[in-house]
Amino acid sequence: MIQHSDAVESRSKKVPALANATFVGRVPKTPAGELVSRPFNVIYPADGIDTQDRLTGGRRVQHPRFTMHIVGDSYKQVATLTSQLKAQFVEDGFGIPLDVPGEVTRNMQWSSPEPVQWDTDVTPPVAYQVVELSFDSEPINQ
């Protein structure tokens, strides 16, 4: 799972505004105890399901999944960052393979299941977009 998280994090950091503002699992706080400044992207990895696609053996496939929270100060900022981030993973509906050592990735899927929302429980309020990313990954030599 770590190799997949590293690949997603690395690809996410290609968006200039998120190059130093992409985190896995937790957003760091400043020495004053406040969250880092916005915008930022938080990646929550899940190992997903492992399958064997052939009943006779051989082909083993991992299906890692990731939830990302893209956080900003406004709808426009979040929508712009979401669009830029999406372009790193899919183009015209087709997935862009990730570089995972010793593996081949395919079937990249990007989903935004919820509209951009506002968290008003924090001060100042923040806008955020929830994105789900998944793909298939299998060892090169099977």
PDB file of C-alpha atoms in Angstrom:
ATOM      1  CA  MET A   1       0.000   0.000   0.000  1.00  0.00           C
ATOM      2  CA  ILE A   2       2.855   2.400   0.749  1.00  0.00           C
ATOM      3  CA  GLN A   3       4.151   2.263  -2.817  1.00  0.00           C
ATOM      4  CA  HIS A   4       0.697   3.214  -4.122  1.00  0.00           C
ATOM      5  CA  SER A   5       0.328   6.061  -1.608  1.00  0.00           C
ATOM      6  CA  ASP A   6       3.765   7.363  -2.559  1.00  0.00           C
ATOM      7  CA  ALA A   7       2.815   7.342  -6.252  1.00  0.00           C
ATOM      8  CA  VAL A   8      -0.465   9.203  -5.646  1.00  0.00           C
ATOM      9  CA  GLU A   9       1.251  11.730  -3.372  1.00  0.00           C
ATOM     10  CA  SER A  10       4.035  12.313  -5.889  1.00  0.00           C
ATOM     11  CA  ARG A  11       1.593  12.811  -8.755  1.00  0.00           C
ATOM     12  CA  SER A  12      -0.552  15.165  -6.637  1.00  0.00           C
ATOM     13  CA  LYS A  13       2.467  17.335  -5.886  1.00  0.00           C
ATOM     14  CA  LYS A  14       2.824  18.096  -9.608  1.00  0.00           C
ATOM     15  CA  VAL A  15       0.064  20.677  -9.154  1.00  0.00           C
ATOM     16  CA  PRO A  16       2.128  23.802  -8.317  1.00  0.00           C
ATOM     17  CA  ALA A  17      -0.205  25.083  -5.571  1.00  0.00           C
ATOM     18  CA  LEU A  18      -0.118  21.641  -3.897  1.00  0.00           C
ATOM     19  CA  ALA A  19       3.607  20.893  -4.329  1.00  0.00           C
ATOM     20  CA  ASN A  20       4.305  21.651  -0.664  1.00  0.00           C
ATOM     21  CA  ALA A  21       0.735  21.260   0.523  1.00  0.00           C
ATOM     22  CA  THR A  22      -0.132  17.604  -0.100  1.00  0.00           C
ATOM     23  CA  PHE A  23      -0.229  15.346   2.937  1.00  0.00           C
ATOM     24  CA  VAL A  24      -1.013  11.686   3.560  1.00  0.00           C
ATOM     25  CA  GLY A  25      -3.391  10.996   6.428  1.00  0.00           C
ATOM     26  CA  ARG A  26      -3.011  14.148   8.458  1.00  0.00           C
ATOM     27  CA  VAL A  27      -2.489  17.851   7.965  1.00  0.00           C
ATOM     28  CA  PRO A  28       0.401  19.195  10.030  1.00  0.00           C
ATOM     29  CA  LYS A  29      -0.121  22.093  12.400  1.00  0.00           C
ATOM     30  CA  THR A  30       1.937  25.224  12.838  1.00  0.00           C
ATOM     31  CA  PRO A  31       3.871  25.783  16.082  1.00  0.00           C
ATOM     32  CA  ALA A  32       0.857  27.843  17.230  1.00  0.00           C
ATOM     33  CA  GLY A  33      -1.371  24.757  16.852  1.00  0.00           C
ATOM     34  CA  GLU A  34      -3.202  25.948  13.729  1.00  0.00           C
ATOM     35  CA  LEU A  35      -3.589  24.051  10.480  1.00  0.00           C
ATOM     36  CA  VAL A  36      -1.199  24.973   7.700  1.00  0.00           C
ATOM     37  CA  SER A  37      -2.413  27.677   5.358  1.00  0.00           C
ATOM     38  CA  ARG A  38      -4.807  26.797   2.565  1.00  0.00           C
ATOM     39  CA  PRO A  39      -4.992  25.443  -0.039  1.00  0.00           C
ATOM     40  CA  PHE A  40      -3.956  21.888   0.735  1.00  0.00           C
ATOM     41  CA  ASN A  41      -4.747  18.316  -0.273  1.00  0.00           C
ATOM     42  CA  VAL A  42      -5.074  15.427   2.175  1.00  0.00           C
ATOM     43  CA  ILE A  43      -4.816  11.847   0.890  1.00  0.00           C
ATOM     44  CA  TYR A  44      -6.404   9.021   2.854  1.00  0.00           C
ATOM     45  CA  PRO A  45      -5.213   5.640   1.486  1.00  0.00           C
ATOM     46  CA  ALA A  46      -7.019   2.318   1.726  1.00  0.00           C
ATOM     47  CA  ASP A  47      -5.511  -0.982   0.702  1.00  0.00           C
ATOM     48  CA  GLY A  48      -8.639  -1.924  -1.224  1.00  0.00           C
ATOM     49  CA  ILE A  49      -9.267  -5.469  -2.414  1.00  0.00           C
ATOM     50  CA  ASP A  50      -6.769  -7.950  -3.805  1.00  0.00           C
ATOM     51  CA  THR A  51      -8.083 -10.341  -6.435  1.00  0.00           C
ATOM     52  CA  GLN A  52      -6.919 -13.205  -8.581  1.00  0.00           C
ATOM     53  CA  ASP A  53      -8.404 -12.588 -11.993  1.00  0.00           C
ATOM     54  CA  ARG A  54      -7.873 -16.108 -13.341  1.00  0.00           C
ATOM     55  CA  LEU A  55      -9.348 -19.163 -11.716  1.00  0.00           C
ATOM     56  CA  THR A  56      -6.339 -21.173 -12.861  1.00  0.00           C
ATOM     57  CA  GLY A  57      -3.980 -18.844 -10.988  1.00  0.00           C
ATOM     58  CA  GLY A  58      -1.349 -16.453 -12.141  1.00  0.00           C
ATOM     59  CA  ARG A  59      -2.728 -12.975 -12.393  1.00  0.00           C
ATOM     60  CA  ARG A  60      -2.924 -11.170  -9.036  1.00  0.00           C
ATOM     61  CA  VAL A  61      -4.377  -7.661  -8.965  1.00  0.00           C
ATOM     62  CA  GLN A  62      -4.464  -5.071  -6.205  1.00  0.00           C
ATOM     63  CA  HIS A  63      -7.232  -2.471  -6.214  1.00  0.00           C
ATOM     64  CA  PRO A  64      -6.054   0.394  -3.974  1.00  0.00           C
ATOM     65  CA  ARG A  65      -8.447   3.241  -3.207  1.00  0.00           C
ATOM     66  CA  PHE A  66      -7.844   6.782  -2.035  1.00  0.00           C
ATOM     67  CA  THR A  67     -10.055   9.522  -0.693  1.00  0.00           C
ATOM     68  CA  MET A  68      -8.719  13.042  -1.103  1.00  0.00           C
ATOM     69  CA  HIS A  69      -9.913  16.223   0.532  1.00  0.00           C
ATOM     70  CA  ILE A  70      -8.985  19.294  -1.477  1.00  0.00           C
ATOM     71  CA  VAL A  71      -9.294  22.257   0.888  1.00  0.00           C
ATOM     72  CA  GLY A  72      -9.277  25.963   0.063  1.00  0.00           C
ATOM     73  CA  ASP A  73     -10.660  29.383   0.876  1.00  0.00           C
ATOM     74  CA  SER A  74     -13.343  29.553  -1.813  1.00  0.00           C
ATOM     75  CA  TYR A  75     -15.409  27.468  -4.184  1.00  0.00           C
ATOM     76  CA  LYS A  76     -13.445  28.825  -7.139  1.00  0.00           C
ATOM     77  CA  GLN A  77     -10.091  27.946  -5.585  1.00  0.00           C
ATOM     78  CA  VAL A  78     -11.214  24.403  -4.728  1.00  0.00           C
ATOM     79  CA  ALA A  79     -12.821  23.868  -8.145  1.00  0.00           C
ATOM     80  CA  THR A  80      -9.671  25.081  -9.913  1.00  0.00           C
ATOM     81  CA  LEU A  81      -7.399  22.843  -7.820  1.00  0.00           C
ATOM     82  CA  THR A  82      -9.714  19.865  -8.279  1.00  0.00           C
ATOM     83  CA  SER A  83      -9.576  20.344 -12.047  1.00  0.00           C
ATOM     84  CA  GLN A  84      -5.769  20.633 -12.009  1.00  0.00           C
ATOM     85  CA  LEU A  85      -5.436  17.583  -9.790  1.00  0.00           C
ATOM     86  CA  LYS A  86      -7.834  15.540 -11.921  1.00  0.00           C
ATOM     87  CA  ALA A  87      -5.699  16.335 -14.993  1.00  0.00           C
ATOM     88  CA  GLN A  88      -2.789  14.565 -13.272  1.00  0.00           C
ATOM     89  CA  PHE A  89      -4.735  11.295 -13.055  1.00  0.00           C
ATOM     90  CA  VAL A  90      -7.219  11.199 -15.940  1.00  0.00           C
ATOM     91  CA  GLU A  91      -7.400  12.823 -19.350  1.00  0.00           C
ATOM     92  CA  ASP A  92     -10.589  12.770 -21.404  1.00  0.00           C
ATOM     93  CA  GLY A  93     -11.896   9.942 -19.223  1.00  0.00           C
ATOM     94  CA  PHE A  94      -8.795   7.793 -19.639  1.00  0.00           C
ATOM     95  CA  GLY A  95      -6.522   7.058 -16.700  1.00  0.00           C
ATOM     96  CA  ILE A  96      -2.890   8.137 -16.768  1.00  0.00           C
ATOM     97  CA  PRO A  97      -0.812   5.207 -15.451  1.00  0.00           C
ATOM     98  CA  LEU A  98       1.151   5.797 -12.253  1.00  0.00           C
ATOM     99  CA  ASP A  99       4.821   4.960 -11.841  1.00  0.00           C
ATOM    100  CA  VAL A 100       4.890   2.190  -9.230  1.00  0.00           C
ATOM    101  CA  PRO A 101       8.177   0.248  -9.141  1.00  0.00           C
ATOM    102  CA  GLY A 102       7.690  -3.370 -10.254  1.00  0.00           C
ATOM    103  CA  GLU A 103       4.007  -2.896 -11.052  1.00  0.00           C
ATOM    104  CA  VAL A 104       1.737  -1.931 -13.922  1.00  0.00           C
ATOM    105  CA  THR A 105      -1.231   0.322 -13.129  1.00  0.00           C
ATOM    106  CA  ARG A 106      -4.399   0.584 -15.181  1.00  0.00           C
ATOM    107  CA  ASN A 107      -8.121   1.394 -14.942  1.00  0.00           C
ATOM    108  CA  MET A 108      -7.646   4.690 -13.112  1.00  0.00           C
ATOM    109  CA  GLN A 109     -10.994   5.973 -11.850  1.00  0.00           C
ATOM    110  CA  TRP A 110     -11.666   9.487 -10.543  1.00  0.00           C
ATOM    111  CA  SER A 111     -14.954  10.316  -8.849  1.00  0.00           C
ATOM    112  CA  SER A 112     -16.316  13.410  -7.126  1.00  0.00           C
ATOM    113  CA  PRO A 113     -19.346  11.910  -5.380  1.00  0.00           C
ATOM    114  CA  GLU A 114     -20.311  15.056  -3.472  1.00  0.00           C
ATOM    115  CA  PRO A 115     -20.502  18.750  -4.375  1.00  0.00           C
ATOM    116  CA  VAL A 116     -17.993  21.253  -3.025  1.00  0.00           C
ATOM    117  CA  GLN A 117     -18.939  21.868   0.596  1.00  0.00           C
ATOM    118  CA  TRP A 118     -18.214  24.374   3.344  1.00  0.00           C
ATOM    119  CA  ASP A 119     -16.941  23.454   6.788  1.00  0.00           C
ATOM    120  CA  THR A 120     -18.227  26.180   9.067  1.00  0.00           C
ATOM    121  CA  ASP A 121     -17.109  24.405  12.250  1.00  0.00           C
ATOM    122  CA  VAL A 122     -13.654  25.920  11.820  1.00  0.00           C
ATOM    123  CA  THR A 123     -12.649  29.574  11.839  1.00  0.00           C
ATOM    124  CA  PRO A 124     -12.354  30.831   9.208  1.00  0.00           C
ATOM    125  CA  PRO A 125     -14.669  28.482   7.297  1.00  0.00           C
ATOM    126  CA  VAL A 126     -13.105  26.392   4.513  1.00  0.00           C
ATOM    127  CA  ALA A 127     -14.383  25.023   1.228  1.00  0.00           C
ATOM    128  CA  TYR A 128     -13.527  21.439   0.359  1.00  0.00           C
ATOM    129  CA  GLN A 129     -14.060  18.813  -2.323  1.00  0.00           C
ATOM    130  CA  VAL A 130     -14.076  15.074  -1.618  1.00  0.00           C
ATOM    131  CA  VAL A 131     -12.557  12.989  -4.406  1.00  0.00           C
ATOM    132  CA  GLU A 132     -12.276   9.221  -4.716  1.00  0.00           C
ATOM    133  CA  LEU A 133      -9.423   7.726  -6.733  1.00  0.00           C
ATOM    134  CA  SER A 134      -8.884   4.051  -7.480  1.00  0.00           C
ATOM    135  CA  PHE A 135      -6.917   1.933  -9.906  1.00  0.00           C
ATOM    136  CA  ASP A 136      -5.724  -1.601 -10.576  1.00  0.00           C
ATOM    137  CA  SER A 137      -2.111  -2.569 -10.017  1.00  0.00           C
ATOM    138  CA  GLU A 138      -0.373  -5.844 -10.736  1.00  0.00           C
ATOM    139  CA  PRO A 139       3.205  -7.118 -10.657  1.00  0.00           C
ATOM    140  CA  ILE A 140       5.048  -6.753 -13.966  1.00  0.00           C
ATOM    141  CA  ASN A 141       6.213 -10.384 -14.066  1.00  0.00           C
ATOM    142  CA  GLN A 142       3.195 -12.627 -13.740  1.00  0.00           C
TER     143      GLN A 142
END
